[in-house]
Coordinates of C-alpha atoms in Angstrom, one line a residue:
M270 CA -6.4 22.3 0.1
L271 CA -3.5 22.4 -1.8
S272 CA -3.4 24.7 -4.8
T273 CA -1.6 22.4 -7.9
P274 CA 0.8 25.1 -10.6
D275 CA -1.4 23.2 -13.4
E276 CA -4.8 23.9 -11.4
D277 CA -5.9 21.5 -9.9
E278 CA -5.8 20.6 -6.1
L279 CA -4.4 17.9 -3.8
H280 CA -6.8 17.5 -0.1
L281 CA -4.9 17.1 2.1
D282 CA -5.9 16.2 6.0
W283 CA -3.7 17.4 8.4
H284 CA -3.6 15.5 12.0
R285 CA -1.7 18.9 13.9
Q286 CA -0.7 18.7 17.8
G287 CA 2.6 21.1 18.0
S288 CA 5.2 18.5 17.1
N289 CA 8.2 20.0 15.2
R290 CA 8.4 16.7 13.5
L291 CA 5.9 15.6 10.7
A292 CA 4.8 12.3 9.0
I293 CA 3.0 12.2 5.1
V294 CA 1.3 9.2 4.7
S295 CA 0.3 8.2 1.3
H296 CA -3.2 5.7 0.5
G297 CA -2.7 3.2 -2.1
L298 CA -5.1 2.5 -5.2
E299 CA -8.4 4.0 -5.6
G300 CA -7.8 4.7 -1.8
H301 CA -8.2 7.4 0.6
S302 CA -7.1 9.6 3.9
R303 CA -9.1 8.4 5.7
R304 CA -8.2 4.5 5.0
P305 CA -8.3 2.5 8.0
Y306 CA -4.5 1.7 7.5
V307 CA -3.7 4.6 6.4
L308 CA -5.3 5.7 10.4
G309 CA -4.2 3.2 12.0
L310 CA -0.2 4.3 11.9
T311 CA -1.8 7.7 12.0
R312 CA -2.8 6.9 15.4
A313 CA -0.2 5.4 16.2
L314 CA 2.6 8.2 15.5
L315 CA 0.3 11.0 17.0
A316 CA 1.1 8.8 20.3
E317 CA 4.5 9.4 19.7
G318 CA 4.2 12.7 19.2
W319 CA 4.5 12.8 15.6
D320 CA 2.0 15.4 13.1
V321 CA 0.4 13.7 10.7
L322 CA -0.5 14.9 7.2
A323 CA -2.5 12.3 4.5
W324 CA -3.0 13.6 2.0
N325 CA -5.7 12.5 -0.9
F326 CA -4.0 11.7 -4.7
R327 CA -6.0 13.3 -7.3
S328 CA -9.7 12.4 -7.7
C329 CA -9.4 10.1 -4.6
G330 CA -10.9 11.3 -1.6
G331 CA -14.4 12.4 -2.4
V332 CA -13.6 15.3 -4.5
M333 CA -13.5 14.9 -8.3
N334 CA -9.9 16.4 -9.5
L335 CA -10.4 19.3 -11.5
Q336 CA -8.5 18.4 -13.8
P337 CA -9.0 15.4 -16.7
R338 CA -5.7 13.6 -15.9
F339 CA -6.3 11.7 -12.6
Y340 CA -3.3 10.2 -10.2
H341 CA -0.8 7.7 -11.0
S342 CA 1.9 5.9 -9.6
G343 CA 4.4 7.9 -10.7
A344 CA 2.7 11.1 -9.9
T345 CA 5.9 12.3 -8.1
E346 CA 5.4 16.1 -8.9
D347 CA 2.1 15.7 -6.4
L348 CA 3.7 14.3 -3.6
R349 CA 7.1 16.7 -3.9
Q350 CA 4.8 19.9 -4.0
V351 CA 2.5 17.9 -0.4
V352 CA 6.4 17.2 0.9
D353 CA 7.6 21.0 0.5
H354 CA 3.9 22.2 2.0
G355 CA 4.5 20.4 4.6
L356 CA 8.3 22.0 5.5
A357 CA 7.3 25.6 5.0
R358 CA 5.4 25.0 7.6
G359 CA 8.7 25.2 9.4
Y360 CA 8.8 21.2 10.6
G361 CA 12.2 19.8 12.1
T362 CA 11.3 16.8 11.2
V363 CA 9.7 14.8 8.0
F364 CA 9.0 11.1 8.0
L365 CA 7.4 9.5 4.4
S366 CA 5.1 6.5 4.2
G367 CA 3.2 5.2 1.4
F368 CA 1.3 2.1 1.1
S369 CA 1.4 0.0 -2.0
M370 CA 0.8 2.6 -4.6
G371 CA 2.2 4.9 -2.1
G372 CA 4.6 2.9 -1.5
N373 CA 6.2 3.2 -5.0
L374 CA 5.1 6.8 -5.1
T375 CA 7.1 7.5 -2.0
L376 CA 10.0 5.2 -2.3
L377 CA 10.2 7.0 -6.2
Y378 CA 10.5 10.3 -5.0
L379 CA 12.9 9.3 -3.0
G380 CA 14.7 8.1 -5.9
E381 CA 14.6 11.0 -8.0
Q382 CA 16.0 13.3 -4.7
G383 CA 19.1 12.0 -4.8
E384 CA 21.9 13.8 -3.0
Q385 CA 19.5 16.8 -3.6
I386 CA 17.1 15.7 -1.1
D387 CA 16.1 18.4 2.1
S388 CA 18.4 16.7 5.2
R389 CA 15.0 17.0 6.7
I390 CA 13.9 14.7 5.7
C391 CA 14.8 11.5 7.7
G392 CA 13.9 8.1 6.2
A393 CA 10.5 6.6 4.7
V394 CA 8.3 3.0 5.8
T395 CA 6.5 1.4 2.5
Y396 CA 4.1 -0.7 2.3
S397 CA 3.2 -4.1 0.2
V398 CA 5.0 -2.0 -2.9
P399 CA 4.3 -3.1 -6.5
C400 CA 7.1 -1.4 -6.9
D401 CA 7.4 -3.5 -10.9
L402 CA 4.7 -2.1 -12.3
A403 CA 4.5 -4.5 -15.1
G404 CA 4.9 -7.6 -13.4
S405 CA 2.3 -6.2 -10.9
A406 CA -0.2 -5.3 -13.5
D407 CA 0.7 -9.2 -15.3
M408 CA -0.2 -10.3 -11.6
L409 CA -3.6 -8.7 -10.8
A410 CA -4.2 -10.4 -14.4
L411 CA -4.2 -13.8 -13.5
P412 CA -7.8 -15.1 -13.2
S413 CA -7.5 -16.4 -9.0
R414 CA -6.5 -12.8 -9.0
K415 CA -9.9 -11.6 -10.9
I416 CA -12.3 -10.5 -7.7
Y417 CA -9.2 -7.6 -7.1
M418 CA -9.4 -6.8 -10.1
Q419 CA -13.0 -6.6 -10.1
R420 CA -12.8 -4.3 -7.7
F421 CA -10.3 -2.5 -8.6
L422 CA -12.1 -1.7 -12.4
R423 CA -15.5 -1.7 -10.5
D424 CA -14.5 2.2 -9.1
L425 CA -12.0 3.1 -12.1
R426 CA -15.4 2.9 -14.3
I427 CA -17.5 5.1 -11.6
K428 CA -15.0 7.6 -11.8
M429 CA -14.3 7.6 -15.4
G430 CA -17.9 7.7 -16.6
E431 CA -17.6 11.3 -14.6
K432 CA -15.2 12.6 -16.3
A433 CA -16.1 11.3 -19.3
Q434 CA -19.6 13.5 -18.6
K435 CA -17.1 17.1 -18.0
F436 CA -14.2 15.5 -20.5
P437 CA -16.2 14.4 -23.1
D438 CA -13.6 14.8 -26.9
L439 CA -11.2 12.9 -24.2
I440 CA -12.4 10.6 -22.2
D441 CA -14.1 7.7 -23.5
V442 CA -16.1 4.7 -21.7
S443 CA -17.7 3.0 -24.3
N444 CA -16.9 -1.3 -24.2
F445 CA -15.4 -0.4 -20.5
D446 CA -17.1 -3.6 -19.9
A447 CA -14.6 -5.4 -22.3
I448 CA -12.1 -3.5 -20.1
H449 CA -10.2 -7.1 -17.7
S450 CA -6.9 -6.4 -16.6
F451 CA -4.2 -3.1 -15.8
H452 CA -2.8 -3.4 -19.3
E453 CA -6.0 -2.3 -20.3
F454 CA -7.1 -0.5 -18.6
D455 CA -3.6 1.5 -18.5
D456 CA -3.0 1.9 -21.9
R457 CA -6.5 3.3 -22.8
Y458 CA -6.5 5.9 -20.0
T459 CA -3.6 6.1 -18.1
A460 CA -1.2 6.5 -20.4
P461 CA -2.5 9.3 -22.4
L462 CA -3.3 10.9 -20.0
H463 CA -0.8 11.8 -18.1
G464 CA 1.5 11.6 -21.0
F465 CA 2.9 8.4 -22.1
K466 CA 3.6 6.7 -25.1
S467 CA 2.0 3.2 -23.8
A468 CA 0.7 1.4 -20.7
P469 CA 4.8 -0.4 -20.6
D470 CA 6.3 3.3 -21.9
Y471 CA 4.5 4.6 -18.1
W472 CA 5.5 1.3 -15.9
A473 CA 9.2 1.4 -16.6
Q474 CA 9.3 5.3 -16.7
C475 CA 6.8 5.0 -13.2
S476 CA 8.5 2.2 -10.9
A477 CA 10.3 2.1 -8.2
L478 CA 12.8 -0.4 -8.1
G479 CA 14.8 1.2 -10.6
R480 CA 15.3 3.7 -8.8
L481 CA 16.1 2.3 -5.1
K482 CA 19.9 2.8 -5.4
D483 CA 19.4 6.6 -5.3
I484 CA 17.6 6.9 -2.4
R485 CA 20.3 8.5 0.3
V486 CA 17.9 8.0 3.4
P487 CA 16.9 5.5 5.3
A488 CA 14.4 3.9 4.0
L489 CA 12.6 0.5 4.5
M490 CA 9.8 -1.9 2.5
V491 CA 8.0 -4.2 3.7
N492 CA 6.2 -6.8 1.1
A493 CA 4.6 -9.7 2.8
A494 CA 5.2 -13.4 0.9
D495 CA 1.8 -13.8 0.6
D496 CA 0.7 -10.6 -1.2
P497 CA -0.5 -11.3 -4.1
F498 CA -0.3 -8.2 -6.5
L499 CA 3.3 -8.7 -5.9
S500 CA 5.5 -9.9 -9.1
Q501 CA 8.8 -11.8 -7.9
K502 CA 11.1 -8.9 -8.7
C503 CA 8.5 -7.0 -6.2
F504 CA 11.3 -8.3 -3.8
P505 CA 14.9 -7.3 -4.5
E506 CA 17.8 -8.9 -2.1
S507 CA 21.3 -7.6 -4.1
R508 CA 22.6 -4.7 -3.1
A509 CA 22.9 -3.5 -7.1
E510 CA 18.9 -2.9 -7.2
L511 CA 18.2 -2.1 -3.3
G512 CA 21.5 0.4 -2.7
A513 CA 22.9 1.0 0.0
H514 CA 20.0 2.9 2.2
V515 CA 16.7 0.3 1.3
R516 CA 15.7 -2.6 3.7
L517 CA 13.6 -4.9 2.6
D518 CA 11.5 -6.8 5.4
V519 CA 9.0 -9.8 4.5
P520 CA 6.9 -11.3 6.5
K521 CA 5.3 -14.5 5.2
W522 CA 2.2 -13.4 6.4
G523 CA 0.8 -10.3 5.6
G524 CA -1.5 -10.6 2.0
H525 CA -1.5 -6.6 0.7
V526 CA -1.7 -4.6 3.1
G527 CA -2.9 -6.7 5.9
F528 CA -0.6 -7.1 8.7
V529 CA -2.6 -6.8 10.7
E530 CA -1.8 -9.1 13.7
H531 CA -2.7 -7.6 17.1
G532 CA -0.3 -6.3 20.3
N533 CA -0.7 -5.7 23.5
D534 CA -0.9 -1.8 22.6
G535 CA -3.8 -2.1 20.6
Y536 CA -1.5 -1.2 17.6
Y537 CA -1.0 -4.0 14.6
W538 CA 2.1 -5.6 13.4
S539 CA 2.7 -3.0 10.9
E540 CA 2.5 0.2 13.5
R541 CA 4.8 -1.5 15.2
R542 CA 7.2 -2.2 12.6
A543 CA 6.9 1.7 12.2
L544 CA 7.2 3.2 15.5
A545 CA 10.0 0.5 15.5
F546 CA 11.8 2.0 12.4
L547 CA 11.3 5.7 13.3
Q548 CA 13.7 4.8 16.6
G549 CA 16.4 3.6 14.6
V550 CA 16.1 6.4 12.8
V551 CA 14.6 9.6 14.6

C-alpha cells in the first residue's frame, strides 16, 4: 500500500526477483492488477528478468479508496507517485506499460514529463489506447456498443453507491438508471469529483493524443483496427501528432485488449510484441 499526499492510498502488487530492471503496469477502466492481460504480461516480463509492479487505480483491486474522488484517465499524479516509488527503490531501468485507460494514462504521463523525464525510464508499450477520450465516449454511446456500456455502468453503479453511502453530501446515485453513456456519467461524477468543468473539459484535458509529440522516450501504441472502443482519431499517422518517439502499430485484429493469438512459447501476441519492442530499447 502506498499513501498519497491527499490522505488516500494506492494498492500495489509487486513481483520481485532481485532484478535491477522494473516494469510498471497500469490496468484499464474498472480493471485491476490481477486481470489476465496484466498477469500475462507480468509472466512474460518476469521470464525476461524484470521485476514487475502492477498497481491498482484508486477504488480498484477490491479495496475502496478513502477520498470522494476515485480514478480517471488523466490521474497522472498517481502514476507519477508509483513511478517515483519504484525509482526510489534503486532500479537502474524502468519500463512502463498500460492497457486501455491505463495506456492513455501512461502516454499522458510521459508527455507531461517531456524533457524532464528521469533518465532511468527507458520507454513504454501501450495497448488499445483511447487517446481521444471524447471520440471514444462517442463510440461507446453507439447502439452497437450497448453491451459494453451496460457492463461498465453496472460496475460503476456499485462503486458509486458505496461512495454515496460514505459521502452522501457529495455523491448522489438517485436516478442512476437514467445514465446510459460516459457523456452522462463523466458529466455527473467524473468531472465534478476531479475538478473539471464538464465531461468535455475532462476529456480535452486528459486525452493523451495532444501530448504524444512531447514524449521523449521510445513509446509504442498498439491499437487494433477492429477495436470497438476507439475513434478514428485514436489512430494518428502524422509525425506532427505522434512526435519523434511514438510508434503506432495497427494490427488488423485484436479488438479491445484482445491480442490473444498464441505462439509456440505460450505467450499472447501482445506479450511477444512487448518483449520484441523492449529488446530494441534496452
